[in-house]
Amino acid sequence: MTESDSVRAFWTGLGLPGLIDVHTHFMPERLMAAVWAYFDQAGPLVGGTWPIRYKLPEDERIALLRAMGVRAFTSLLYPHKPGMAASLNAWAAGFAGRVPDCVQTATLHAEPGAAGVVRDALDGGARLFKVHLQVGGFDPRAPELDEAWGALADAGTPVVVHAGSGPVAHGFTGPGPFGAVLARHPRLTAVIAHLGAPEYEGFFALAERYERVHLDTTMAFTDFARALGDFPPALLPRLRDLGLGGRVLFGTDFPNIPYGYGHQLDSLAALDLGDDWLREVCWNAPARLLGIGAPA
């Protein structure tokens, strides 16, 4: 059985029309090459050896997702310095224009004019934002971001936030800094990447406190993630309840993962939280959040 066949067998067995992956990466070719080189060199934000499994040309990566039955995916981008966000957003809009199964994404950085960058992206059709506090190296509480967070909250547009301290912490990660953003903007629709690893407890508490906060499953429960630290078993009932409540979303980090795509699905199934939980996580919840209907 091929990899695509195995993944398709997973979702057809659940009676789903496919998968929706909220956490995949597509970027301009030169930027993606630089990201891959950084992983190859085990840069200081990587935390160790991380061999990328799907280092393929862009068209082959798109074709593979389609072959596996991923009906909708994202092009999450993130600037590592000020002055990049607007151009990345323009690229993402063009990418979504030529790849209709990609949800149009955008990003931001802590810089003067950040709110204008966000509003321009929203006006241009962005349906999901990405913020990476580790790579960006900024404080989410920065004054120049307050209006930007407010614009996203008012629009109801989700933002995937890498706010956890895994794999490498700095002073602006963990539930405290982003929790302060949520306290100021409680209607912000946030998706905490990687279930907030390794500060699971703190981010679960935020999801339970704020009704628009979600969690994504990216890399969670895989053998690779377990080597970096176990998920607390005591949190499984809360993960079940949040998932059945539509607050847990399927994500993978494709193509930048050191294992096969199907391993993420198998790792979620092995939790034994039930088929209804898997259906909610892998299709229903992300479909509602992103306004995606069943494919024809």
Tab-separated table of C-alpha atoms in Angstrom:
chain	number	residue	atom	x	y	z
A	1	MET	CA	0.000	0.000	0.000
A	2	THR	CA	1.363	3.417	-0.939
A	3	GLU	CA	1.551	6.307	1.486
A	4	SER	CA	-1.352	8.011	-0.274
A	5	ASP	CA	-3.452	4.850	-0.125
A	6	SER	CA	-2.785	4.479	3.593
A	7	VAL	CA	-3.812	8.066	4.379
A	8	ARG	CA	-6.935	7.760	2.239
A	9	ALA	CA	-7.867	4.542	4.022
A	10	PHE	CA	-7.699	6.438	7.319
A	11	TRP	CA	-10.249	9.104	6.436
A	12	THR	CA	-12.507	6.903	4.341
A	13	GLY	CA	-12.707	4.551	7.319
A	14	LEU	CA	-14.081	7.466	9.345
A	15	GLY	CA	-16.617	8.323	6.651
A	16	LEU	CA	-14.977	11.690	5.978
A	17	PRO	CA	-14.724	13.445	2.598
A	18	GLY	CA	-10.988	13.942	3.146
A	19	LEU	CA	-8.727	15.856	5.515
A	20	ILE	CA	-8.261	19.543	6.304
A	21	ASP	CA	-4.720	20.355	7.437
A	22	VAL	CA	-4.510	23.776	9.086
A	23	HIS	CA	-0.732	23.733	9.549
A	24	THR	CA	1.240	23.264	6.335
A	25	HIS	CA	3.962	25.455	4.890
A	26	PHE	CA	4.391	26.837	1.398
A	27	MET	CA	6.725	29.775	0.836
A	28	PRO	CA	8.622	31.551	-1.930
A	29	GLU	CA	11.225	29.144	-3.287
A	30	ARG	CA	14.263	31.020	-1.948
A	31	LEU	CA	12.743	31.366	1.518
A	32	MET	CA	11.777	27.694	1.662
A	33	ALA	CA	15.318	26.726	0.626
A	34	ALA	CA	16.685	28.908	3.421
A	35	VAL	CA	14.337	27.299	5.961
A	36	TRP	CA	15.397	23.818	4.845
A	37	ALA	CA	19.071	24.794	5.078
A	38	TYR	CA	18.464	26.058	8.615
A	39	PHE	CA	16.949	22.708	9.585
A	40	ASP	CA	19.787	20.839	7.886
A	41	GLN	CA	22.288	22.800	9.964
A	42	ALA	CA	20.276	22.210	13.184
A	43	GLY	CA	20.142	25.951	13.794
A	44	PRO	CA	19.656	27.318	17.314
A	45	LEU	CA	15.843	27.383	17.032
A	46	VAL	CA	15.617	23.761	15.850
A	47	GLY	CA	16.873	22.102	19.005
A	48	GLY	CA	18.574	19.106	17.382
A	49	THR	CA	18.719	16.902	14.307
A	50	TRP	CA	15.632	17.350	12.140
A	51	PRO	CA	15.793	15.654	8.722
A	52	ILE	CA	12.964	16.990	6.547
A	53	ARG	CA	11.008	14.156	4.929
A	54	TYR	CA	9.304	16.022	2.072
A	55	LYS	CA	12.021	18.186	0.592
A	56	LEU	CA	10.349	18.148	-2.832
A	57	PRO	CA	9.609	20.685	-5.562
A	58	GLU	CA	6.496	22.733	-4.881
A	59	ASP	CA	4.328	21.067	-7.517
A	60	GLU	CA	5.186	17.612	-6.163
A	61	ARG	CA	4.289	18.657	-2.620
A	62	ILE	CA	0.912	19.955	-3.789
A	63	ALA	CA	0.298	16.792	-5.802
A	64	LEU	CA	1.135	14.598	-2.814
A	65	LEU	CA	-1.310	16.403	-0.521
A	66	ARG	CA	-4.011	16.041	-3.151
A	67	ALA	CA	-3.221	12.366	-3.681
A	68	MET	CA	-3.587	11.743	0.048
A	69	GLY	CA	-6.978	13.435	0.039
A	70	VAL	CA	-6.059	16.644	1.851
A	71	ARG	CA	-8.900	18.768	0.525
A	72	ALA	CA	-7.736	22.023	2.081
A	73	PHE	CA	-4.346	23.103	3.413
A	74	THR	CA	-2.462	26.292	4.247
A	75	SER	CA	0.627	28.230	3.198
A	76	LEU	CA	1.804	29.371	6.615
A	77	LEU	CA	4.592	31.954	6.366
A	78	TYR	CA	6.417	33.941	9.018
A	79	PRO	CA	8.894	36.828	8.793
A	80	HIS	CA	12.124	36.658	10.772
A	81	LYS	CA	12.585	40.442	10.736
A	82	PRO	CA	10.549	43.618	10.222
A	83	GLY	CA	9.694	44.707	6.708
A	84	MET	CA	8.949	41.247	5.310
A	85	ALA	CA	5.292	40.658	6.153
A	86	ALA	CA	3.654	42.646	3.354
A	87	SER	CA	5.662	40.960	0.599
A	88	LEU	CA	5.058	37.517	2.104
A	89	ASN	CA	1.342	38.262	2.226
A	90	ALA	CA	1.376	39.264	-1.427
A	91	TRP	CA	3.100	36.002	-2.325
A	92	ALA	CA	0.580	33.986	-0.285
A	93	ALA	CA	-2.329	35.697	-2.033
A	94	GLY	CA	-0.846	34.795	-5.410
A	95	PHE	CA	-0.211	31.221	-4.310
A	96	ALA	CA	-3.800	30.754	-3.134
A	97	GLY	CA	-4.982	32.274	-6.398
A	98	ARG	CA	-3.274	29.563	-8.422
A	99	VAL	CA	-3.781	26.730	-5.896
A	100	PRO	CA	-7.483	26.887	-5.034
A	101	ASP	CA	-7.360	24.181	-2.352
A	102	CYS	CA	-4.912	26.326	-0.350
A	103	VAL	CA	-6.497	28.617	2.231
A	104	GLN	CA	-5.127	32.118	1.693
A	105	THR	CA	-2.869	33.032	4.592
A	106	ALA	CA	-0.992	36.069	5.842
A	107	THR	CA	1.430	37.013	8.600
A	108	LEU	CA	2.662	39.954	10.656
A	109	HIS	CA	5.661	41.196	12.618
A	110	ALA	CA	5.987	43.579	15.551
A	111	GLU	CA	6.737	46.803	13.714
A	112	PRO	CA	5.187	50.215	13.125
A	113	GLY	CA	2.306	49.876	10.694
A	114	ALA	CA	1.556	46.255	11.620
A	115	ALA	CA	-2.166	47.019	11.834
A	116	GLY	CA	-2.118	48.391	8.301
A	117	VAL	CA	-0.373	45.246	7.049
A	118	VAL	CA	-3.080	43.144	8.709
A	119	ARG	CA	-5.938	45.220	7.292
A	120	ASP	CA	-4.432	45.140	3.793
A	121	ALA	CA	-4.161	41.340	3.990
A	122	LEU	CA	-7.736	41.014	5.240
A	123	ASP	CA	-8.964	43.285	2.437
A	124	GLY	CA	-6.990	41.107	0.014
A	125	GLY	CA	-8.806	37.944	1.079
A	126	ALA	CA	-6.608	36.427	3.797
A	127	ARG	CA	-8.548	33.801	5.780
A	128	LEU	CA	-5.874	32.645	8.220
A	129	PHE	CA	-2.812	34.329	9.763
A	130	LYS	CA	0.387	32.825	11.128
A	131	VAL	CA	2.541	34.292	13.901
A	132	HIS	CA	5.758	32.572	14.984
A	133	LEU	CA	7.070	34.163	18.163
A	134	GLN	CA	10.298	32.138	18.178
A	135	VAL	CA	11.316	32.890	14.603
A	136	GLY	CA	10.083	36.477	14.744
A	137	GLY	CA	11.778	37.003	18.086
A	138	PHE	CA	9.220	39.522	19.288
A	139	ASP	CA	6.913	40.024	22.243
A	140	PRO	CA	3.235	39.509	21.316
A	141	ARG	CA	2.404	42.234	23.868
A	142	ALA	CA	4.400	44.822	21.889
A	143	PRO	CA	2.432	48.112	21.679
A	144	GLU	CA	2.705	48.247	17.900
A	145	LEU	CA	0.764	44.948	17.719
A	146	ASP	CA	-2.193	45.934	19.870
A	147	GLU	CA	-4.190	47.440	17.011
A	148	ALA	CA	-3.283	44.484	14.769
A	149	TRP	CA	-4.607	41.962	17.300
A	150	GLY	CA	-7.726	44.082	17.622
A	151	ALA	CA	-8.266	44.080	13.859
A	152	LEU	CA	-7.987	40.290	13.751
A	153	ALA	CA	-10.358	39.930	16.701
A	154	ASP	CA	-12.909	42.217	15.069
A	155	ALA	CA	-12.657	40.344	11.763
A	156	GLY	CA	-12.962	36.935	13.435
A	157	THR	CA	-10.074	35.737	11.280
A	158	PRO	CA	-8.102	32.885	12.901
A	159	VAL	CA	-4.404	33.255	13.647
A	160	VAL	CA	-2.149	30.233	14.143
A	161	VAL	CA	0.326	31.223	16.858
A	162	HIS	CA	3.500	29.331	17.703
A	163	ALA	CA	3.586	30.522	21.296
A	164	GLY	CA	4.868	27.420	23.092
A	165	SER	CA	8.508	27.095	24.058
A	166	GLY	CA	9.185	23.956	22.019
A	167	PRO	CA	11.635	23.148	20.653
A	168	VAL	CA	13.626	26.126	22.020
A	169	ALA	CA	12.322	28.757	24.437
A	170	HIS	CA	12.927	32.474	24.561
A	171	GLY	CA	11.537	35.237	26.734
A	172	PHE	CA	8.315	35.710	24.775
A	173	THR	CA	7.106	32.106	24.575
A	174	GLY	CA	4.904	30.230	27.026
A	175	PRO	CA	1.286	30.921	27.982
A	176	GLY	CA	2.051	34.111	29.907
A	177	PRO	CA	2.873	36.569	27.098
A	178	PHE	CA	0.188	35.405	24.682
A	179	GLY	CA	-2.236	34.988	27.566
A	180	ALA	CA	-1.842	38.727	28.177
A	181	VAL	CA	-2.825	39.356	24.534
A	182	LEU	CA	-5.961	37.256	25.010
A	183	ALA	CA	-6.825	39.086	28.216
A	184	ARG	CA	-6.793	42.342	26.247
A	185	HIS	CA	-8.485	40.832	23.146
A	186	PRO	CA	-10.687	38.000	24.483
A	187	ARG	CA	-12.559	37.652	21.167
A	188	LEU	CA	-9.381	36.888	19.231
A	189	THR	CA	-9.708	33.633	17.279
A	190	ALA	CA	-6.375	31.969	18.026
A	191	VAL	CA	-5.052	28.527	17.132
A	192	ILE	CA	-2.219	27.507	19.447
A	193	ALA	CA	0.243	25.469	17.374
A	194	HIS	CA	1.556	22.106	18.593
A	195	LEU	CA	-1.021	22.021	21.433
A	196	GLY	CA	1.243	24.620	23.066
A	197	ALA	CA	4.119	22.176	23.639
A	198	PRO	CA	5.697	21.858	26.087
A	199	GLU	CA	3.475	24.149	28.227
A	200	TYR	CA	0.376	22.059	27.542
A	201	GLU	CA	-1.349	22.789	30.845
A	202	GLY	CA	-1.100	26.551	30.498
A	203	PHE	CA	-2.361	26.641	26.935
A	204	PHE	CA	-5.173	24.179	27.646
A	205	ALA	CA	-6.254	26.551	30.402
A	206	LEU	CA	-6.331	29.433	27.913
A	207	ALA	CA	-8.448	27.363	25.504
A	208	GLU	CA	-10.870	26.603	28.302
A	209	ARG	CA	-11.001	30.231	29.420
A	210	TYR	CA	-11.454	31.880	26.008
A	211	GLU	CA	-14.131	30.471	23.738
A	212	ARG	CA	-12.353	31.375	20.500
A	213	VAL	CA	-9.026	29.750	21.370
A	214	HIS	CA	-8.231	26.489	19.578
A	215	LEU	CA	-5.300	24.072	19.581
A	216	ASP	CA	-3.703	22.299	16.628
A	217	THR	CA	-2.274	18.787	16.714
A	218	THR	CA	0.873	19.552	14.752
A	219	MET	CA	3.563	16.962	15.551
A	220	ALA	CA	1.804	16.039	18.805
A	221	PHE	CA	2.036	12.415	19.984
A	222	THR	CA	4.445	11.393	17.214
A	223	ASP	CA	7.553	9.388	18.091
A	224	PHE	CA	9.646	12.445	17.251
A	225	ALA	CA	7.666	14.678	19.624
A	226	ARG	CA	7.768	12.099	22.405
A	227	ALA	CA	11.551	12.140	22.246
A	228	LEU	CA	11.369	15.853	23.119
A	229	GLY	CA	8.977	15.329	26.044
A	230	ASP	CA	5.824	13.382	26.817
A	231	PHE	CA	2.311	14.779	26.759
A	232	PRO	CA	0.870	14.609	30.307
A	233	PRO	CA	-1.605	11.678	30.400
A	234	ALA	CA	-3.761	13.568	32.897
A	235	LEU	CA	-4.630	16.055	30.140
A	236	LEU	CA	-6.168	13.432	27.819
A	237	PRO	CA	-9.733	13.866	29.148
A	238	ARG	CA	-9.441	17.611	28.581
A	239	LEU	CA	-8.059	17.011	25.081
A	240	ARG	CA	-11.046	14.752	24.393
A	241	ASP	CA	-13.516	17.350	25.626
A	242	LEU	CA	-11.879	20.221	23.745
A	243	GLY	CA	-11.806	18.118	20.588
A	244	LEU	CA	-15.445	17.115	20.811
A	245	GLY	CA	-16.194	20.780	21.445
A	246	GLY	CA	-14.601	21.716	18.127
A	247	ARG	CA	-11.509	23.343	19.627
A	248	VAL	CA	-8.824	20.924	18.375
A	249	LEU	CA	-7.728	21.067	14.732
A	250	PHE	CA	-5.677	18.695	12.619
A	251	GLY	CA	-2.248	20.026	11.634
A	252	THR	CA	1.025	18.402	10.575
A	253	ASP	CA	3.829	20.901	9.716
A	254	PHE	CA	4.087	19.328	6.231
A	255	PRO	CA	6.535	19.337	4.479
A	256	ASN	CA	8.932	20.133	7.341
A	257	ILE	CA	8.497	16.888	9.258
A	258	PRO	CA	11.022	14.080	9.869
A	259	TYR	CA	8.528	11.214	9.413
A	260	GLY	CA	5.716	10.146	7.099
A	261	TYR	CA	2.493	12.154	6.928
A	262	GLY	CA	0.399	9.194	7.991
A	263	HIS	CA	2.327	8.840	11.242
A	264	GLN	CA	0.574	11.968	12.545
A	265	LEU	CA	-2.811	10.375	11.865
A	266	ASP	CA	-1.796	7.056	13.397
A	267	SER	CA	-0.508	8.875	16.489
A	268	LEU	CA	-3.864	10.602	16.967
A	269	ALA	CA	-5.803	7.367	16.449
A	270	ALA	CA	-3.605	5.634	19.026
A	271	LEU	CA	-4.943	7.991	21.704
A	272	ASP	CA	-8.158	5.966	21.540
A	273	LEU	CA	-10.377	9.020	22.005
A	274	GLY	CA	-12.953	7.644	19.561
A	275	ASP	CA	-13.992	8.037	15.950
A	276	ASP	CA	-16.252	11.008	16.727
A	277	TRP	CA	-13.220	12.831	18.156
A	278	LEU	CA	-11.150	12.038	15.066
A	279	ARG	CA	-13.918	13.180	12.733
A	280	GLU	CA	-14.220	16.454	14.614
A	281	VAL	CA	-10.471	17.087	14.624
A	282	CYS	CA	-9.658	15.993	11.071
A	283	TRP	CA	-12.575	17.616	9.253
A	284	ASN	CA	-15.551	19.066	11.106
A	285	ALA	CA	-13.833	21.604	13.360
A	286	PRO	CA	-11.409	23.013	10.768
A	287	ALA	CA	-14.198	23.095	8.169
A	288	ARG	CA	-16.348	25.234	10.458
A	289	LEU	CA	-13.494	27.500	11.446
A	290	LEU	CA	-12.401	28.134	7.850
A	291	GLY	CA	-15.832	28.033	6.223
A	292	ILE	CA	-15.078	24.992	4.078
A	293	GLY	CA	-17.948	22.905	2.727
A	294	ALA	CA	-17.831	19.261	1.728
A	295	PRO	CA	-16.144	18.722	-1.659
A	296	ALA	CA	-18.339	17.866	-4.616
